[in-house]
CSV table of C-alpha atoms in Angstrom, one decimal:
chain,number,residue,atom,x,y,z
S,1,MET,CA,39.9,95.6,137.7
S,2,TYR,CA,39.2,95.1,134.0
S,3,VAL,CA,41.1,92.2,132.6
S,4,CYS,CA,39.6,92.1,129.1
S,5,LEU,CA,38.6,95.4,127.5
S,6,CYS,CA,37.3,93.7,124.3
S,7,ASN,CA,34.6,91.7,126.3
S,8,GLY,CA,34.4,93.9,129.3
S,9,TYR,CA,35.4,91.1,131.8
S,10,THR,CA,36.8,91.9,135.2
S,11,ASP,CA,38.9,89.8,137.5
S,12,LYS,CA,35.8,89.2,139.5
S,13,ASP,CA,33.9,87.8,136.5
S,14,ILE,CA,36.7,85.4,135.8
S,15,ARG,CA,37.0,84.4,139.5
S,16,GLN,CA,33.2,83.7,139.6
S,17,ALA,CA,33.4,81.6,136.4
S,18,VAL,CA,36.1,79.5,138.0
S,19,SER,CA,34.2,79.1,141.3
S,20,ALA,CA,31.1,78.0,139.4
S,21,GLY,CA,33.0,75.0,138.1
S,22,GLY,CA,33.9,73.4,134.9
S,23,VAL,CA,36.7,75.8,134.1
S,24,GLN,CA,40.2,74.4,133.6
S,25,CYS,CA,41.8,77.1,131.4
S,26,ALA,CA,41.3,80.7,130.4
S,27,ASP,CA,39.4,79.7,127.2
S,28,ASP,CA,36.9,77.8,129.4
S,29,ALA,CA,36.4,80.8,131.6
S,30,TYR,CA,35.7,83.1,128.7
S,31,LYS,CA,33.3,80.5,127.2
S,32,ALA,CA,31.5,80.3,130.6
S,33,LEU,CA,31.2,84.1,130.4
S,34,GLY,CA,29.7,83.9,126.9
S,35,GLY,CA,32.7,85.1,124.9
S,36,SER,CA,36.2,84.3,123.7
S,37,PHE,CA,39.5,86.0,123.3
S,38,CYS,CA,39.6,88.8,120.7
S,39,CYS,CA,42.9,90.5,120.6
S,40,GLY,CA,44.5,88.2,123.2
S,41,CYS,CA,46.2,91.0,125.2
S,42,CYS,CA,44.4,89.8,128.4
S,43,ARG,CA,45.4,86.1,128.1
S,44,ASP,CA,48.4,86.4,130.5
S,45,CYS,CA,46.4,88.2,133.1
S,46,ALA,CA,43.5,85.8,132.8
S,47,ASN,CA,45.9,82.8,133.3
S,48,GLU,CA,47.4,84.5,136.4
S,49,ILE,CA,43.9,84.7,137.9
S,50,LEU,CA,43.2,81.1,137.0
S,51,ASP,CA,46.5,80.1,138.7
S,52,GLU,CA,45.2,81.8,141.8
S,53,GLU,CA,41.7,80.5,141.7
S,54,LEU,CA,41.9,76.9,140.5
S,55,PRO,CA,43.7,75.5,143.6
S,56,LYS,CA,40.9,77.0,145.7
S,57,VAL,CA,38.3,75.1,143.7
S,58,SER,CA,40.3,71.9,143.8
S,59,TYR,CA,40.7,72.3,147.6
S,60,LEU,CA,37.0,72.8,148.1
S,61,ALA,CA,36.1,69.9,145.9
S,62,ALA,CA,38.3,67.6,148.0
S,63,GLU,CA,36.6,68.5,151.2
């Protein structure tokens, strides 16, 4: 599903940025994808995806 229409980012793009590492917030994810927030309408959705994905990365790193 498209999360950010301004940049054309999907939930899969954001999840991949998180799993690649170095992402701690939505701004980091967008930077990793080569962009930044434009209108900001997608910020809440991007943060929800991060809330789902960050614990998975932390868990894998602890193993």
